[in-house]
Tab-separated table of C-alpha atoms and ligand atoms in Angstrom:
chain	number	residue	atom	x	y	z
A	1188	UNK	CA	118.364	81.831	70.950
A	1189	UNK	CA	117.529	85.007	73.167
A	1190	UNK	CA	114.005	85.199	73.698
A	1191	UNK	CA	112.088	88.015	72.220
A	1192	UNK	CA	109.560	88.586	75.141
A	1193	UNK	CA	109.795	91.149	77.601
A	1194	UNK	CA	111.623	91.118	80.951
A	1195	UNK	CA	109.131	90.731	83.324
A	1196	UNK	CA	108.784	90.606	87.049
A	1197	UNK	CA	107.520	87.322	88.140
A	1198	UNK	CA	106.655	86.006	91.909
A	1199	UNK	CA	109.325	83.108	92.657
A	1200	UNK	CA	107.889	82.548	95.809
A	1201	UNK	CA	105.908	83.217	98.781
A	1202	UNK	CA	105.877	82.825	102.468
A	1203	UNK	CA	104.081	83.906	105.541
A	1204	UNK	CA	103.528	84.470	109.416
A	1205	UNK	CA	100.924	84.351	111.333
A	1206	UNK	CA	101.325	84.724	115.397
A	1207	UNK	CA	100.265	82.020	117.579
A	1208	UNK	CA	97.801	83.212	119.358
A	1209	UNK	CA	93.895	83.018	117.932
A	1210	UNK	CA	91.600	85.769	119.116
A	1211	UNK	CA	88.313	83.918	117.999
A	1212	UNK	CA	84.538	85.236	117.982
A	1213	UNK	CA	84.266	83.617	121.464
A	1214	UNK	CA	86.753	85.680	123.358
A	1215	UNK	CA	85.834	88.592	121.487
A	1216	UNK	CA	82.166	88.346	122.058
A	1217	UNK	CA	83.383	88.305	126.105
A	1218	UNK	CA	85.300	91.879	125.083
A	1219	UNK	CA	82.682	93.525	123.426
A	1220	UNK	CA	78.543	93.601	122.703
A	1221	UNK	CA	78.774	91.088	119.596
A	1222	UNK	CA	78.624	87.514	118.483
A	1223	UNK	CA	79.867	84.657	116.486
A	1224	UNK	CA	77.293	84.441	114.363
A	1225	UNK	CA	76.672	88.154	113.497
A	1226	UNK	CA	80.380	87.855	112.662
A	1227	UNK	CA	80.128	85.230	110.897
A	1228	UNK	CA	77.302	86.652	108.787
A	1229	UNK	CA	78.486	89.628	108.365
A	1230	UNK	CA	81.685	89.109	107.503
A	1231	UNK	CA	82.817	85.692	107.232
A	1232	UNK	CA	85.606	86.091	110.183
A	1233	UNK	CA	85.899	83.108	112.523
A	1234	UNK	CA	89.353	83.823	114.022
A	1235	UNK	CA	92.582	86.141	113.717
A	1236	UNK	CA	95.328	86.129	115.043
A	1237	UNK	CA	97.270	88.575	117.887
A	1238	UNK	CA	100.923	89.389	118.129
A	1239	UNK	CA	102.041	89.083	121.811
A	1240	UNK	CA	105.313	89.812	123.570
A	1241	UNK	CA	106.949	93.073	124.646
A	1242	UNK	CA	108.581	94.464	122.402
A	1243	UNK	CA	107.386	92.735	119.304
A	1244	UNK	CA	106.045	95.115	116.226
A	1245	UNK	CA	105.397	94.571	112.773
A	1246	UNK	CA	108.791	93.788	111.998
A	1247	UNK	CA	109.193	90.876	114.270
A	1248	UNK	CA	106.434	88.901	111.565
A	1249	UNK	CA	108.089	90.635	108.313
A	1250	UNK	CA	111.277	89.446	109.298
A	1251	UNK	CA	109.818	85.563	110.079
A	1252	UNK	CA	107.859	85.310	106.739
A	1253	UNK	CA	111.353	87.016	104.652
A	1254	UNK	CA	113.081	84.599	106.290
A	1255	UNK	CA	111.135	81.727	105.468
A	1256	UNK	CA	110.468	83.092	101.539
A	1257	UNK	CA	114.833	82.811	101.892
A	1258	UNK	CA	115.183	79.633	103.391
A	1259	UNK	CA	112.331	78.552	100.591
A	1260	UNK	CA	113.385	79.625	97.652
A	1261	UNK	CA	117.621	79.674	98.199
A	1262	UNK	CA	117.978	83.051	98.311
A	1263	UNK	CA	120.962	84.273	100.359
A	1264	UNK	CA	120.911	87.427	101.829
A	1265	UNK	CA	123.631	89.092	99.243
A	1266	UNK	CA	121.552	88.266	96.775
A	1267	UNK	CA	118.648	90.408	97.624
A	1268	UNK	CA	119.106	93.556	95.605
A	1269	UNK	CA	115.578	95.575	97.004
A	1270	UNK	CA	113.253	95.513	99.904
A	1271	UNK	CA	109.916	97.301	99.823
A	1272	UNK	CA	107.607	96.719	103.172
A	1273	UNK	CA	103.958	97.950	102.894
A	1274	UNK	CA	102.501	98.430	105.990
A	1275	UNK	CA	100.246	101.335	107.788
A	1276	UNK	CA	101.738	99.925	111.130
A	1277	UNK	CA	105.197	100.610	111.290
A	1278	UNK	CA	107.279	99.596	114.209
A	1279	UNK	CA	108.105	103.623	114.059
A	1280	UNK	CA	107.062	106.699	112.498
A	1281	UNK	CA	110.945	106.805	111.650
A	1282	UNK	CA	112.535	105.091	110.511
A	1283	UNK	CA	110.744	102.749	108.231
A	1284	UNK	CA	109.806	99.083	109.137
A	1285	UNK	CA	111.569	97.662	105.714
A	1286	UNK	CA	115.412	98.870	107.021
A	1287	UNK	CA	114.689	96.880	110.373
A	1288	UNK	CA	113.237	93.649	108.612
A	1289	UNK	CA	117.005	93.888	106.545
A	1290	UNK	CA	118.778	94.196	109.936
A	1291	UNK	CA	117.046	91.730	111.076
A	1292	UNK	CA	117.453	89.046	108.348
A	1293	UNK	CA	121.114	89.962	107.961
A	1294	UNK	CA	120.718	91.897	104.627
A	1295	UNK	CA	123.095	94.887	104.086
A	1296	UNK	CA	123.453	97.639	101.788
A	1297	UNK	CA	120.465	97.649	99.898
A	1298	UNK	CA	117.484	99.647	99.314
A	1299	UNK	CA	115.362	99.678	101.294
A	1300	UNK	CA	111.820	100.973	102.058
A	1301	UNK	CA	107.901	101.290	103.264
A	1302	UNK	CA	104.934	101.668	100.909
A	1303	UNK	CA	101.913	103.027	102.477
A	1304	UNK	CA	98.530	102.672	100.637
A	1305	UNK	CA	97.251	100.902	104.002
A	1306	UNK	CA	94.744	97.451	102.915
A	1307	UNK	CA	96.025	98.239	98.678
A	1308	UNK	CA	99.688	98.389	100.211
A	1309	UNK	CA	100.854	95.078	98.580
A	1310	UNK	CA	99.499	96.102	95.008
A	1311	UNK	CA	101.522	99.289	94.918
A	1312	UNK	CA	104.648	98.186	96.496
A	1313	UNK	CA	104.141	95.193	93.467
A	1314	UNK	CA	103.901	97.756	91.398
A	1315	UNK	CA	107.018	99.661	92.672
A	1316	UNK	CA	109.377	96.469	93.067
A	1317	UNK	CA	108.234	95.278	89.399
A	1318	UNK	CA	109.478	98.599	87.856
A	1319	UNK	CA	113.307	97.748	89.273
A	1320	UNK	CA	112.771	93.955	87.958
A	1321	UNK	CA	111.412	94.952	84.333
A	1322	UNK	CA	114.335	97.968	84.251
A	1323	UNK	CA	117.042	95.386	84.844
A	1324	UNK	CA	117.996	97.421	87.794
A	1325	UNK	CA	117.383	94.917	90.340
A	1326	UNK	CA	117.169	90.909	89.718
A	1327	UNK	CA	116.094	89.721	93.523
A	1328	UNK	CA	113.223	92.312	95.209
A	1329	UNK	CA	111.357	90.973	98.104
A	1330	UNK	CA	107.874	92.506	98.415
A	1331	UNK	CA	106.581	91.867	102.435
A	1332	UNK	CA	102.931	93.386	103.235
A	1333	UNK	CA	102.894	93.080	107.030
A	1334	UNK	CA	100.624	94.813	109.803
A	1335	UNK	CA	100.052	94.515	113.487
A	1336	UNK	CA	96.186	95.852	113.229
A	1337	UNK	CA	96.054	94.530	116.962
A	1338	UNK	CA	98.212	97.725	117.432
A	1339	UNK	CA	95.796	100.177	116.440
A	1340	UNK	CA	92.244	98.902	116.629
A	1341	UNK	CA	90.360	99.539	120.019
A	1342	UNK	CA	88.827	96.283	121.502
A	1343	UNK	CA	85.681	98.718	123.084
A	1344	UNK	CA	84.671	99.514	119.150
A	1345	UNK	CA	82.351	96.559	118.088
A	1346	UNK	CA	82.308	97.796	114.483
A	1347	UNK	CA	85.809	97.900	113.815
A	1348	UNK	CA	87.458	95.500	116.578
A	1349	UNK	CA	86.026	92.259	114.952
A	1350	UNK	CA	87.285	92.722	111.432
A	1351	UNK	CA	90.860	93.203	112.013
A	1352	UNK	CA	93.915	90.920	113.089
A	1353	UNK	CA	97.925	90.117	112.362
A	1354	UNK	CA	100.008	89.023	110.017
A	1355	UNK	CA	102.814	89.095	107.178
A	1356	UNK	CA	103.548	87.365	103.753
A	1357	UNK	CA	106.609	87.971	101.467
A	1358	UNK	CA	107.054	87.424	97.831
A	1359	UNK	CA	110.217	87.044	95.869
A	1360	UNK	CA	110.019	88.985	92.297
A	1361	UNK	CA	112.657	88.170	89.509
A	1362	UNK	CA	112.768	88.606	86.028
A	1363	UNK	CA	110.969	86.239	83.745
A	1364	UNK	CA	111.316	86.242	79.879
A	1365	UNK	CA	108.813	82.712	79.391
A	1366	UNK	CA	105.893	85.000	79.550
A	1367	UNK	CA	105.241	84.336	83.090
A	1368	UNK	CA	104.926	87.205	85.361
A	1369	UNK	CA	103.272	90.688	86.526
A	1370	UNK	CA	101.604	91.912	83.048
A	1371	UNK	CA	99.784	94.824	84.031
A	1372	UNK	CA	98.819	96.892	86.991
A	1373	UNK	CA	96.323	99.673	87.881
A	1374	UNK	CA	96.479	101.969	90.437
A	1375	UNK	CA	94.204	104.165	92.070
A	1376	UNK	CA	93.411	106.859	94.534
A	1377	UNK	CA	90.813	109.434	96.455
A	1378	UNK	CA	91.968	111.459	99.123
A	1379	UNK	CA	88.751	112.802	100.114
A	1380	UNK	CA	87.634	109.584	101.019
A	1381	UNK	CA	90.001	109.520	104.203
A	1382	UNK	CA	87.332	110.855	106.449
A	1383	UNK	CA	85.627	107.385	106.394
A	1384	UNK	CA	88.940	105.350	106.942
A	1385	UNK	CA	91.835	107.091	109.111
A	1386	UNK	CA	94.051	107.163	112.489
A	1387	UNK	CA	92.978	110.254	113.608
A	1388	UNK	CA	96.345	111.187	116.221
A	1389	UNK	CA	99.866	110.296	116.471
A	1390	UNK	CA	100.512	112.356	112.880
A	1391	UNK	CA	101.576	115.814	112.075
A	1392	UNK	CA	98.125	116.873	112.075
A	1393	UNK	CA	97.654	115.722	115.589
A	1394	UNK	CA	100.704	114.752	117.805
A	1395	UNK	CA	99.894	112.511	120.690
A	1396	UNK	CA	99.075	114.134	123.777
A	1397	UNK	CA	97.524	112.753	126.797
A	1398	UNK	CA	93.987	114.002	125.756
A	1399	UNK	CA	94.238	111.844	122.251
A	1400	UNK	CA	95.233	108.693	123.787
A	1401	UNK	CA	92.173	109.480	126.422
A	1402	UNK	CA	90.059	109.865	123.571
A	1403	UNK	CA	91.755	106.542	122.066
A	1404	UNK	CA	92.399	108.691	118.676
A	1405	UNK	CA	95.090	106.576	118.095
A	1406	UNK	CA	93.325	103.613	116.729
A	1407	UNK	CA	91.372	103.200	114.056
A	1408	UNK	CA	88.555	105.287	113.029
A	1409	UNK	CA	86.270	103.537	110.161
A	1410	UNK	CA	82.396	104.093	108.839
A	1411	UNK	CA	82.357	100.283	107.854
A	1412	UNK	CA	78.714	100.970	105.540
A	1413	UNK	CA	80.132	103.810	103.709
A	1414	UNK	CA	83.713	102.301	103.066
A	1415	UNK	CA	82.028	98.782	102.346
A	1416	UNK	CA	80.092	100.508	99.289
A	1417	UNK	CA	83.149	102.381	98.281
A	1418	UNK	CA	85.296	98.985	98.506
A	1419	UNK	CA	82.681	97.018	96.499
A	1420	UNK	CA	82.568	99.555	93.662
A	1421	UNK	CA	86.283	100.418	93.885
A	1422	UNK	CA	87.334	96.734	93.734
A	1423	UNK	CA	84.908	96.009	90.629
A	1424	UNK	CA	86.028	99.142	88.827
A	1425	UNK	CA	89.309	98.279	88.665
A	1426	UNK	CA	89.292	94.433	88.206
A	1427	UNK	CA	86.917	95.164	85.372
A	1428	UNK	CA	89.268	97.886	83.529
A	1429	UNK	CA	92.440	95.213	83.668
A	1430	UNK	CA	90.227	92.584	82.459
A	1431	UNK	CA	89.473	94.938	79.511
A	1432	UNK	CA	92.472	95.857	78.673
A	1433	UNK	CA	94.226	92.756	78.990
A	1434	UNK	CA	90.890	91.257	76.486
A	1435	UNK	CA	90.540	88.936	79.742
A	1436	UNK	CA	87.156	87.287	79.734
A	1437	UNK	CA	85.711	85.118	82.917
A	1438	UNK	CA	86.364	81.716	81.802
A	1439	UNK	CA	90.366	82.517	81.082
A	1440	UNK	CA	90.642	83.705	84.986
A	1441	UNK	CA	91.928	80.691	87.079
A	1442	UNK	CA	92.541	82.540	90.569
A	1443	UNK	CA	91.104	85.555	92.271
A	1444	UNK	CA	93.202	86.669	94.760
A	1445	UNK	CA	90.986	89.860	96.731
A	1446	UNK	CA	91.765	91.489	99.869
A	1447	UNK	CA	90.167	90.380	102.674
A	1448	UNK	CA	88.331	92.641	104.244
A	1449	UNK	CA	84.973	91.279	104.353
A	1450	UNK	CA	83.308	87.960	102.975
A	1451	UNK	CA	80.716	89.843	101.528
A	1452	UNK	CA	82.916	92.491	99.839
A	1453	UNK	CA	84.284	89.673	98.320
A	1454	UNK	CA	81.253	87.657	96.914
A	1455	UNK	CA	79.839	90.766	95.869
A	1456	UNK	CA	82.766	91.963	93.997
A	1457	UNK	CA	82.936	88.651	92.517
A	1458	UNK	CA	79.616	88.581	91.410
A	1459	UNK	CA	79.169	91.617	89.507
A	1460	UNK	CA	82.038	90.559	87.716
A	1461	UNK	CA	80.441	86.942	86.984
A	1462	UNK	CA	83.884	85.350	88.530
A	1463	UNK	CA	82.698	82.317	90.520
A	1464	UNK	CA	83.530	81.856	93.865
A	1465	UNK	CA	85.258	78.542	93.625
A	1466	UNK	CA	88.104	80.664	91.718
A	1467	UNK	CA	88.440	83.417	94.259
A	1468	UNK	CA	91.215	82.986	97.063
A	1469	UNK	CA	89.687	82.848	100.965
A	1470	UNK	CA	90.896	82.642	103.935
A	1471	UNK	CA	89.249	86.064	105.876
A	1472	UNK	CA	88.012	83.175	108.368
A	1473	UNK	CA	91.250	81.859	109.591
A	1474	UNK	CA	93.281	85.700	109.453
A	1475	UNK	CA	90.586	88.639	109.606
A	1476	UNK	CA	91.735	91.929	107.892
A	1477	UNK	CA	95.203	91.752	108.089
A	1478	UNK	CA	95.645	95.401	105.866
A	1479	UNK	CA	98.665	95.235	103.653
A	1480	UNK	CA	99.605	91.720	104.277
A	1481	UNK	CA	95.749	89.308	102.992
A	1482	UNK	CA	96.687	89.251	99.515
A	1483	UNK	CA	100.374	87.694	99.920
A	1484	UNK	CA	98.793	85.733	102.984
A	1485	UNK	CA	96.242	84.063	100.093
A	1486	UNK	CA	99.116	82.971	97.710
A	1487	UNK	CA	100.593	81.323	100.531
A	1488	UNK	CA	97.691	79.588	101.734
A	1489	UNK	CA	97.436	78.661	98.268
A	1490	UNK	CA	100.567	77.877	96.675
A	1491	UNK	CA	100.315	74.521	96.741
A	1492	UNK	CA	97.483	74.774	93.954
A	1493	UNK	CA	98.899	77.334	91.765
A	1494	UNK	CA	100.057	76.091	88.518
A	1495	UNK	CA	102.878	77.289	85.995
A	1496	UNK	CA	100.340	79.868	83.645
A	1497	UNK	CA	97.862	80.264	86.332
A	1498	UNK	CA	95.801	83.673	85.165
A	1499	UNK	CA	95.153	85.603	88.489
A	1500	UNK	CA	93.680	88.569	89.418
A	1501	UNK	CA	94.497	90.601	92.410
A	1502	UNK	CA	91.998	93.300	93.574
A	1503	UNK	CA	92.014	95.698	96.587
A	1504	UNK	CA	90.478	98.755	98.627
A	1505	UNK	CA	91.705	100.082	101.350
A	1506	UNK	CA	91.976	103.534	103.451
A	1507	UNK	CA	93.295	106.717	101.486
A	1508	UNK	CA	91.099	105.675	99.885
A	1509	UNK	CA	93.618	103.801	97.848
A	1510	UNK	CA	92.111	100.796	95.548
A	1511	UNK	CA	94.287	99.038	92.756
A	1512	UNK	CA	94.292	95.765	90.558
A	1513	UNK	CA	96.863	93.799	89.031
A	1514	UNK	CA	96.669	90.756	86.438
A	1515	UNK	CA	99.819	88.106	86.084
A	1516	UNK	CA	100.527	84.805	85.234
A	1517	UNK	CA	101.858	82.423	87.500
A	1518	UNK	CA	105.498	81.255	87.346
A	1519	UNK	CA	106.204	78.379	88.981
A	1520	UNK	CA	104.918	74.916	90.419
A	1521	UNK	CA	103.149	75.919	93.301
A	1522	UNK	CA	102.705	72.256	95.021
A	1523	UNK	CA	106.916	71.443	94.692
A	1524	UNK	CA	108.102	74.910	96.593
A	1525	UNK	CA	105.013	74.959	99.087
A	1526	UNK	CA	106.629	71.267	100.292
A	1527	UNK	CA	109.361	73.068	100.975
A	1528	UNK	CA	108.816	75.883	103.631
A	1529	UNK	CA	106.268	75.215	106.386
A	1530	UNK	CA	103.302	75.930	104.015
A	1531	UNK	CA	99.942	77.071	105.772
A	1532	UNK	CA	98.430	74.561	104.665
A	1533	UNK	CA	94.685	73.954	103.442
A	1534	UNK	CA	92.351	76.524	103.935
B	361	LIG	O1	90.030	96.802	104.759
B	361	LIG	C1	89.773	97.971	104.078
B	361	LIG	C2	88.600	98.714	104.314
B	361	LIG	N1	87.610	98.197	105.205
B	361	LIG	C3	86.547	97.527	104.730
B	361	LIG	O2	86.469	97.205	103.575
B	361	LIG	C4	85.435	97.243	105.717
B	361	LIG	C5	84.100	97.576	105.097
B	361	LIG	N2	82.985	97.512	106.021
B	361	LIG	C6	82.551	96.345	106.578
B	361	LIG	O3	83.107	95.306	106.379
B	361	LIG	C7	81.280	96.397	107.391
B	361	LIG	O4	80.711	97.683	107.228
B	361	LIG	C8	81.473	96.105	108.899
B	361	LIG	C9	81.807	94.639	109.094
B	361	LIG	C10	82.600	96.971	109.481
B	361	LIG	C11	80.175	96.411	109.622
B	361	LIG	O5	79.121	95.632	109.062
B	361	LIG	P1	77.753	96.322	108.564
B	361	LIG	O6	76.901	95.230	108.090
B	361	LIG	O7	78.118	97.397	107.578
B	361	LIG	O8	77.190	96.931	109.880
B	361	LIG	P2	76.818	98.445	110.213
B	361	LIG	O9	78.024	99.225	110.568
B	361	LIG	O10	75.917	99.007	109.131
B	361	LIG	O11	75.922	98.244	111.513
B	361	LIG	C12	74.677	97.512	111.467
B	361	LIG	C13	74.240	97.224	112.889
B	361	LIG	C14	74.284	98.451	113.798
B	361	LIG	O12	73.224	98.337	114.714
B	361	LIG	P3	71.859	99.153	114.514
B	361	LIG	O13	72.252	100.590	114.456
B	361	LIG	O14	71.286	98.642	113.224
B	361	LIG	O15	71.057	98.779	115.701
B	361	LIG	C15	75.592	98.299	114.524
B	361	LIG	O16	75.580	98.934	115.790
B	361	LIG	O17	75.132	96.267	113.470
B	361	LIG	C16	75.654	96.788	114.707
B	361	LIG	N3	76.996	96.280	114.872
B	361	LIG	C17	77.243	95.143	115.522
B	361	LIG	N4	76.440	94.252	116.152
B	361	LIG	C18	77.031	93.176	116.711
B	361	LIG	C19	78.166	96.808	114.414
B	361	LIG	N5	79.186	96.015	114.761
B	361	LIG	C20	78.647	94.983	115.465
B	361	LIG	C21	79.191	93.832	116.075
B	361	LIG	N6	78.348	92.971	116.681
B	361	LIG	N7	80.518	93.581	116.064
C-alpha cells in the first residue's frame, strides 16, 4: 500500500575531513599575545586543524569528505543528481567551489553550486537541496559545508585567530516517506549586521590592491562581543520559533546539533532554552570554528549514536548576519553506517 506521508528529504549519511595537521593553544600562544587557558575559558577551543600543501583550497577537503559519504553509503557517482557546497572560502571567486568538488569526484552533468550564508551556510544549502528532494526533482543531493578559515584569518589578530580552523562534512539527502526526515526549516537574515562580521577586500566593493593586502583587509574582520550577543539571541530566537511550531517541548528533543562557534554561545543558547547540555552536539575543542562545515562535522562525530527517530535540532549564526534553524528526525542507524567509513570517532 503507498504510503500516505509526505516525500521528505532525509540525511542518508554523513562524512567528514579534517586536515592533519593540529594548530593547538600551545603553538598559537607562541604566534600571538594569548593562552590556553583564556582559550579554553573563553571559548572551549583546545585545537583545530590547518590545511597545508600548495595548492590545496577548500575543495581539496570537500572532495575527501564527498568521497568518503560515496564510498559510505554506495552511492556511485551517476547517481548523484545535485551538489550544493556552502562555503565563504571558495577555492575562487569564479567559478564556484561545488563544480570543482564534481570534477574532482568524477561526477558529470549535474547541478551544481555554492551557498553562501558564511557559519548558517549548511542550514540554507539544507534548505535548498531539500526543496529538489521533497519536489521529486532530484532523488540523490549531496549537501558539503566546507571552509579553509586558515585562508582568511590573520594569525597577528588575537581576537579572531584563536576561534577559527579547517574542515568539511557532507551529507547525503533522499526522499523518505516513513516519516523520517527534514520537517521544517527557518531561515533568517540582517544585512546591517555585516559591519560586525565581514572580509573587508578582495570583493567588488574593494578589489585587491597592494595597499589592502598591506593592510591585511583580506582576512577576517569580526567584533567578537557584539556578534557573540547577536549569535546568542539569534540562535535562541530561532530554535525557539521551530520548537513552537513544530509543538516541540524539551523533553521530546534527543540531539542538539549548534554551530560551533563558541562554547559559551552554545551553553548559553542551550540554557535559555532549558535544553541540557548532555543533548547538545560538541566538538568546538577538537575543530574550532570551522564556518559552514561544524554542524555536518557534529553528525559525523556523532553518528555512531544517532538512532532511527532521533528528534534534532540544528541552530546557527553566522556573518551576514545570517542565522537559521531546522528540526528533523533521524533516518537511519547511526552506529551500523559510522562502522563503515573511517568514522571520527568519540568526541
Ligand atoms: O561563527 C560565527 C560568528 N562568530 C561568533 O559567533 C564569535 C562570537 N564571539 C566570540 O566568540 C568572542 O567574542 C571571542 C572569542 C571572539 C572573544 O571573546 P570575548 O570574551 O568576547 O573577548 P573580548 O573581545 O570582549 O575581549 C576581552 C579581553 C580584551 O582585553 P581588555 O580590553 O579587556 O584588556 C581583549 O583584548 O580579552 C582580550 N583578548 C584576548 N586575550 C587573550 C581578546 N582575544 C584574546 C586572546 N587572548 N586570544
Amino acid at each position: 500500500m503507498t504510503s500516505l506521508l509526505p516525500i521528505r528529504a532525509a540525511i542518508t549519511g554523513v562524512h567528514g575531513y579534517v586536515p592533519d595537521y593540529v594548530l593547538d593553544n600551545a603553538e598559537l600562544s607562541r604566534m600571538v599575545d594569548t593562552s590556553d587557558t583564556w582559550i579554553t575559558e573563553r571559548t572551549g577551543i583546545k585545537e583545530r586543524r590547518i590545511l597545508k600543501g600548495e595548492g590545496l583550497g577548500t575543495s581539496h577537503m570537500a572532495a575527501e569528505a564527498v568521497r568518503g559519504l560515496m564510498r559510505k553509503t554506495g552511492t556511485k557517482p551517476a547517481d548523484v543528481d545535485l551538489l550544493i557546497c556552502a562555503t565563504v572560502t571558495p577555492d575562487f571567486v569564479h567559478p564556484c567551489t561545488a563544480n570543482l568538488i564534481c570534477d574532482m569526484v568524477g561526477i558529470r552533468n549535474i547541478g551544481s553550486f555554492d551557498v553562501q550564508a558564511a557559519c548558517s551556510g549548511f542550514i540554507y544549502a539544507l534548505a535548498v537541496a531539500r526543496q529538489f528532494v521533497a519536489a521529486g526533482t532530484c532523488r540523490k543531493v549531496i549537501v558539503v559545508g566546507a571552509d579553509k578559515m586558515s585562508s582568511i584569518v590573520d594569525y597577528t589578530d588575537r581576537a579572531t585567530c584563536v576561534i577559527f580552523g579547517d574542515g568539511a562534512a557532507a551529507v547525503l539527502l533522499e526522499p523518505s516517506r516513513d516519516g523520517t526526515g527534514i520537517m521544517d526549516i527557518i531561515l533568517r537574515s540582517d544585512g546591517s549586521g555585516a559591519k560586525y562580521l565581514h572580509q573587508p577586500a578582495g570583493g567588488s566593493r574593494m578589489p585587491a590592491s597592494a595597499e589592502t593586502v598591506a593592510k591585511r583587509l583580506h582576512s577576517v574582520y569580526q567584533e567578537g562581543a557584539a556578534v557573540y550577543k547577536f549569535a546568542v539571541a539569534g540562535m535562541s530566537e530561532v530554535t525557539r520559533e521551530i520548537m513552537a511550531r513544530n509543538n516541540l517541548r524539551p523533553d521530546m528533543i534527543d540531539w542538539v546539533v549548534p554551530h560551533q562557534a563558541n562554547r559559551r554561545i552554545i551553553e548559553t543558547t542551550a540554557e535559555k532554552l532549558g535544553l541540557p547540555m548532555d543533548k547538545v552536539m560538541i566538538n568546538i575543542h577538537k575543530y574550532g570554528n570551522t564556518t559552514a562545515a561544524t554542524i555536518p562535522l557534529c553528525l559525523w562525530d556523532y553518528e555512531d549514536k544517532l538512532k532511527v527517530g532521533d528528534r534534532m535540532l540544528l541552530a546557527a549564526f553566522g556573518g551576514g548576519f545570517t542565522w537559521g534553524g531546522a528540526y528533523l528526525t533521524w533516518a537511519y542507524d547511526g552506529a551500523a553506517a559510522a562502522g563503515k567509513g573511517n568514522g571520527a570517532g568519540a568526541v
